[in-house]
PDB file of C-alpha atoms in Angstrom:
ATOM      1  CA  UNK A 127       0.000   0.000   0.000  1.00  0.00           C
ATOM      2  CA  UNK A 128       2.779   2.457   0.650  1.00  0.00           C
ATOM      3  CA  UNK A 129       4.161   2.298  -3.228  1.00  0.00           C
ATOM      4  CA  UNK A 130       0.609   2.923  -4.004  1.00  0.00           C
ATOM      5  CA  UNK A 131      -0.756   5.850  -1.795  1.00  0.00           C
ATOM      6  CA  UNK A 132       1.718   8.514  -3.191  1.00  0.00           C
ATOM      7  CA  UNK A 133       0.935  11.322  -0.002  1.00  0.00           C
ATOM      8  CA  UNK A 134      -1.711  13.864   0.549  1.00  0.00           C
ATOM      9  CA  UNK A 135      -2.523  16.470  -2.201  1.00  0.00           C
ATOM     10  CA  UNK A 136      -3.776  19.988  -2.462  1.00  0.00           C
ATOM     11  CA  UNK A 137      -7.217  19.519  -4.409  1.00  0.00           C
ATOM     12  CA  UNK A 138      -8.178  21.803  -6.978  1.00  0.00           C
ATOM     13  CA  UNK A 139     -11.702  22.778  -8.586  1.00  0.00           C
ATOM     14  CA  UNK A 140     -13.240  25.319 -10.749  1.00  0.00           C
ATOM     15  CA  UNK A 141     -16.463  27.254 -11.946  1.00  0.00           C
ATOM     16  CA  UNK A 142     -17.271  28.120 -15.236  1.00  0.00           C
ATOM     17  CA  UNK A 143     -19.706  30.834 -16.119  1.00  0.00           C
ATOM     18  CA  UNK A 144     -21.390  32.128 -18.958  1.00  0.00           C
ATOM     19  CA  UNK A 145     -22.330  36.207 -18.889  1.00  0.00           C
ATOM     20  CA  UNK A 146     -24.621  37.289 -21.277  1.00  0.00           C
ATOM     21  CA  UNK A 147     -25.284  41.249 -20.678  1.00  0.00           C
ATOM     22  CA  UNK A 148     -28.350  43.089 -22.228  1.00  0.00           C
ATOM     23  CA  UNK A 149     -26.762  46.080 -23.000  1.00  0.00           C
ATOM     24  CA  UNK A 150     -23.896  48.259 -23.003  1.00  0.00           C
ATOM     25  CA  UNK A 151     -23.841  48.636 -19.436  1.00  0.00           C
ATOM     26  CA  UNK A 152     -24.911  45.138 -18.083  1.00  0.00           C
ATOM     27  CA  UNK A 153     -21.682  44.454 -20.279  1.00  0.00           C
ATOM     28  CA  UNK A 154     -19.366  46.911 -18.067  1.00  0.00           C
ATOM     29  CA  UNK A 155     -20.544  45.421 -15.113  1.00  0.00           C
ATOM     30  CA  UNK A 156     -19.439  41.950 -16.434  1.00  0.00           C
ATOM     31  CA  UNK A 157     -16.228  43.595 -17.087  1.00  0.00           C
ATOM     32  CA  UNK A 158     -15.684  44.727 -13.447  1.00  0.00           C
ATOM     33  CA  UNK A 159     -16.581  41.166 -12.081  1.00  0.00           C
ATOM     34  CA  UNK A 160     -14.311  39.753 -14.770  1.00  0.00           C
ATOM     35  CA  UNK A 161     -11.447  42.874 -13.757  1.00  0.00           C
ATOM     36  CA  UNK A 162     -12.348  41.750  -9.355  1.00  0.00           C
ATOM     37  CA  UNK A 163     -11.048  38.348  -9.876  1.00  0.00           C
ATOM     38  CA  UNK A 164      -7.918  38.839 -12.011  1.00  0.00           C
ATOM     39  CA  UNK A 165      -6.874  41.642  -9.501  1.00  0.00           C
ATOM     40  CA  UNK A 166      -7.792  39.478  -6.368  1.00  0.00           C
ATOM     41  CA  UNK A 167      -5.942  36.428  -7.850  1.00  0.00           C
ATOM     42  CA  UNK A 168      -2.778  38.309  -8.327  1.00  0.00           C
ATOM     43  CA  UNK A 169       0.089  38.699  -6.245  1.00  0.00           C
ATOM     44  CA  UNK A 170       0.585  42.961  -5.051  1.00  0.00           C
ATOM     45  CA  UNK A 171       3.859  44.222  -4.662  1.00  0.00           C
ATOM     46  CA  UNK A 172       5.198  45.302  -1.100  1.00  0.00           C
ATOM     47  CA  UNK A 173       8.031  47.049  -1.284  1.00  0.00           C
ATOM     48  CA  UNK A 174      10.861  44.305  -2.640  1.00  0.00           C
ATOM     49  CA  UNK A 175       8.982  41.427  -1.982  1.00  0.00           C
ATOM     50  CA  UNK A 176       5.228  40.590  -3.218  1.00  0.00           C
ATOM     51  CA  UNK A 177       2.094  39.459  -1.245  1.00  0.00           C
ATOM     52  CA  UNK A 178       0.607  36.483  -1.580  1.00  0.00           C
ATOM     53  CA  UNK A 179      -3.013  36.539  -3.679  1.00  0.00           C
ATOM     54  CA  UNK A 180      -5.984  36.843  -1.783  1.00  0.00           C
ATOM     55  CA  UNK A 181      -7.265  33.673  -0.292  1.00  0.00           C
ATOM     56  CA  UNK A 182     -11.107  32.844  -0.664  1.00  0.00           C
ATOM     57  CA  UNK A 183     -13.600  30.439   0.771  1.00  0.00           C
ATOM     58  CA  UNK A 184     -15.879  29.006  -1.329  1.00  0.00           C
ATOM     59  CA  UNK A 185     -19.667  28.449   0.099  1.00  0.00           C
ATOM     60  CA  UNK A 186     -22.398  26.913  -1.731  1.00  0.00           C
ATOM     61  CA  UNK A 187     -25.240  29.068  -0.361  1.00  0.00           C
ATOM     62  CA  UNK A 188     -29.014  28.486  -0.430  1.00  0.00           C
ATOM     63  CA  UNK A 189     -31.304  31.460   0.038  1.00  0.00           C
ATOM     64  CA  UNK A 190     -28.863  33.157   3.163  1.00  0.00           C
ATOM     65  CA  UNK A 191     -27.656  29.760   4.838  1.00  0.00           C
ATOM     66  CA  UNK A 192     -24.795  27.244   4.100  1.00  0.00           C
ATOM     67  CA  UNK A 193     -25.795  24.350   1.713  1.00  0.00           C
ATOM     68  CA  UNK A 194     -24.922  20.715   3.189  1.00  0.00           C
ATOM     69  CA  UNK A 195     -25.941  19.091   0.074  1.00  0.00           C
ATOM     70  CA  UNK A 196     -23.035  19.763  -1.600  1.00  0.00           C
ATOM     71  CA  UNK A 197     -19.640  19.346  -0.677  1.00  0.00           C
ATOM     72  CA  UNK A 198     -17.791  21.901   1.232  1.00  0.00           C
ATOM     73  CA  UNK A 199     -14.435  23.897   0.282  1.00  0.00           C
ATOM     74  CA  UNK A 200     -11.001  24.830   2.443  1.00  0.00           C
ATOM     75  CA  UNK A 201      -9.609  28.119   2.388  1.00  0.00           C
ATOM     76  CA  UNK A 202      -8.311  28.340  -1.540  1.00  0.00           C
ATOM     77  CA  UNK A 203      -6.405  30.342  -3.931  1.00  0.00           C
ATOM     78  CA  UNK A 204      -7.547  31.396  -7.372  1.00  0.00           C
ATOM     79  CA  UNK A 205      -4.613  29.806  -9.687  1.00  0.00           C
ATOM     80  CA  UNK A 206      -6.402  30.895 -13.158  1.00  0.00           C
ATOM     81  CA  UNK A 207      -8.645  33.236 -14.574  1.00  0.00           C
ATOM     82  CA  UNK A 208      -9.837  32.686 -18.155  1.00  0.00           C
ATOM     83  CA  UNK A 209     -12.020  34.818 -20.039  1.00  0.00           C
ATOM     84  CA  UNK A 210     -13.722  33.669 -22.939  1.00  0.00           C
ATOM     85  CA  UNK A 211     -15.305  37.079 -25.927  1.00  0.00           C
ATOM     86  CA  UNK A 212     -18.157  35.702 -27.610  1.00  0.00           C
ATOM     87  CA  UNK A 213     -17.546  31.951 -26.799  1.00  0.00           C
ATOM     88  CA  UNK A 214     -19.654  29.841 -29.151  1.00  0.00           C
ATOM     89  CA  UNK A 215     -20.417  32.633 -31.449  1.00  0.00           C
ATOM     90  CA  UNK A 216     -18.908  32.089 -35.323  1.00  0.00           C
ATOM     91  CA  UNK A 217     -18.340  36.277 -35.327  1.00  0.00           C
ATOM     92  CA  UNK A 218     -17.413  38.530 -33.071  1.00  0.00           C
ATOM     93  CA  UNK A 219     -20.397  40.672 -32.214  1.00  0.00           C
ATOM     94  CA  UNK A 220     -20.853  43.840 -29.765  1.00  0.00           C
ATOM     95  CA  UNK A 221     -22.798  46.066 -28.875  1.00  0.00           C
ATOM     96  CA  UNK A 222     -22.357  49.743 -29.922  1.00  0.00           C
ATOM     97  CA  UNK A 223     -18.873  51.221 -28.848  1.00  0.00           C
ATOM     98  CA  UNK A 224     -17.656  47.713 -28.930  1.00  0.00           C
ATOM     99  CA  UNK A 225     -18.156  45.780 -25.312  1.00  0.00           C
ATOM    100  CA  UNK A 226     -19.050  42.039 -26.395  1.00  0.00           C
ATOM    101  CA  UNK A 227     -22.380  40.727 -25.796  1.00  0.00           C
ATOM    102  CA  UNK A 228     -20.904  37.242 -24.384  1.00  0.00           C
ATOM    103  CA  UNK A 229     -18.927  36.542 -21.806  1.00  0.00           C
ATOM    104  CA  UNK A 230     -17.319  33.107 -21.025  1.00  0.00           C
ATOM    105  CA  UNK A 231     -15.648  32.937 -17.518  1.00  0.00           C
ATOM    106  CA  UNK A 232     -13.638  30.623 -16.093  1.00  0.00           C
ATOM    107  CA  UNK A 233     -12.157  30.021 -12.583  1.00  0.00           C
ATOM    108  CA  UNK A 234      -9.766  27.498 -11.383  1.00  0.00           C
ATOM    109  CA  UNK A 235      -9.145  27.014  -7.367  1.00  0.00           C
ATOM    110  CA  UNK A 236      -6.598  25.385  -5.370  1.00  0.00           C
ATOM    111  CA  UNK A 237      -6.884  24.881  -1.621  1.00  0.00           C
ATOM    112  CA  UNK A 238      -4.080  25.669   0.903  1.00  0.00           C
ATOM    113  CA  UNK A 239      -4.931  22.833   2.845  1.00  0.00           C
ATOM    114  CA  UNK A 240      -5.071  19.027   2.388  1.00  0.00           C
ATOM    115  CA  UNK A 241      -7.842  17.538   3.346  1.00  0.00           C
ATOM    116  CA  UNK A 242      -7.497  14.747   6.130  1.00  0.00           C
ATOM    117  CA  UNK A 243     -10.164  11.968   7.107  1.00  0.00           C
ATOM    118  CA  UNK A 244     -11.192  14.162   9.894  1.00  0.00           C
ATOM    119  CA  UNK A 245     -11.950  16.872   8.246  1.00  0.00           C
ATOM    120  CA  UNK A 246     -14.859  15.162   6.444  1.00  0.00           C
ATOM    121  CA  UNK A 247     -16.467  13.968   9.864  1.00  0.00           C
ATOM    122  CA  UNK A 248     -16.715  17.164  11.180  1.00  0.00           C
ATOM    123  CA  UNK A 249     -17.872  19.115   8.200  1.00  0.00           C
ATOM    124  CA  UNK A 250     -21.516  17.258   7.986  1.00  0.00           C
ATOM    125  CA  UNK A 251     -23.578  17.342   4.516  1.00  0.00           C
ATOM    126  CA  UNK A 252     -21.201  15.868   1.819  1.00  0.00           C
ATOM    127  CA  UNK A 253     -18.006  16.529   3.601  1.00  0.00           C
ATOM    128  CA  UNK A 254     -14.993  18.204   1.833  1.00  0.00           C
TER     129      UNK A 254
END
C-alpha cells in the first residue's frame, strides 16, 4: 500500500460561467466582475517582496444559509482566470462602442490545505 498511496494532495476545482449582458452597461458590469477576480488572484507588490493573492472560501449558499448538500471547500487560492469574448459565437459581435455581448468565464481554485479523514467527519452534509 505504501508504493501505491503517493501522499496527501492539495485539491483543486473550478467554476465556469457564462455572462450574457443586455446592453452596453450590463456588459461593463461583467467587465468589473471579470477585472475583481484577475486583480484578487494576483500577487501585489510590497516594497521588494510581493504578497501572496488573496485567499477565498468558497460556500455553496441556499437562500442566506450554508448548503450541506453539496460538498464543502477549504480556504483556496484562485490559480487561473480565463475569459472567454463571444464563446460559441462564429463572429465577433458587440454592442455599440464595442463591449461584447458574451462573456465566457472561467475560474480554477486550489486549496491551501489538504484535506485529512477528519476533516470530512466534522464538516456534515457531503463533507470536503
Amino acid at each position: 500500500i505504501e508504493l501505491v498511496y503517493d501522499g496527501p494532495k492539495v485539491r483543486t476545482f473550478g467554476f465556469s460561467y457564462l455572462f450574457a449582458p443586455k446592453s452596453a452597461g450590463e456588459s461593463s458590469m461583467v467587465q468589473e466582475i471579470i477585472r475583481e477576480f484577475k486583480i484578487y488572484s494576483s500577487a501585489a507588490e510590497s516594497g521588494v517582496m510581493l504578497e501572496i493573492p488573496h485567499v477565498w472560501q468558497v460556500t455553496w449558499m441556499t437562500g442566506a444559509g450554508k448548503n450541506n448538500n453539496l460538498n464543502t471547500f477549504k480556504n483556496a487560492a484562485l490559480t487561473n482566470v480565463s475569459v472567454d469574448i463571444n464563446p460559441g459565437l462564429n463572429m465577433h459581435s458587440a454592442f455599440p462602442g464595442g463591449a461584447p455581448v458574451l462573456y465566457g468565464l472561467s475560474l480554477k481554485f486550489m486549496e491551501v490545505d489538504v484535506i485529512l479523514r477528519g476533516d470530512h467527519e466534522t464538516v456534515g452534509g457531503l463533507g470536503y
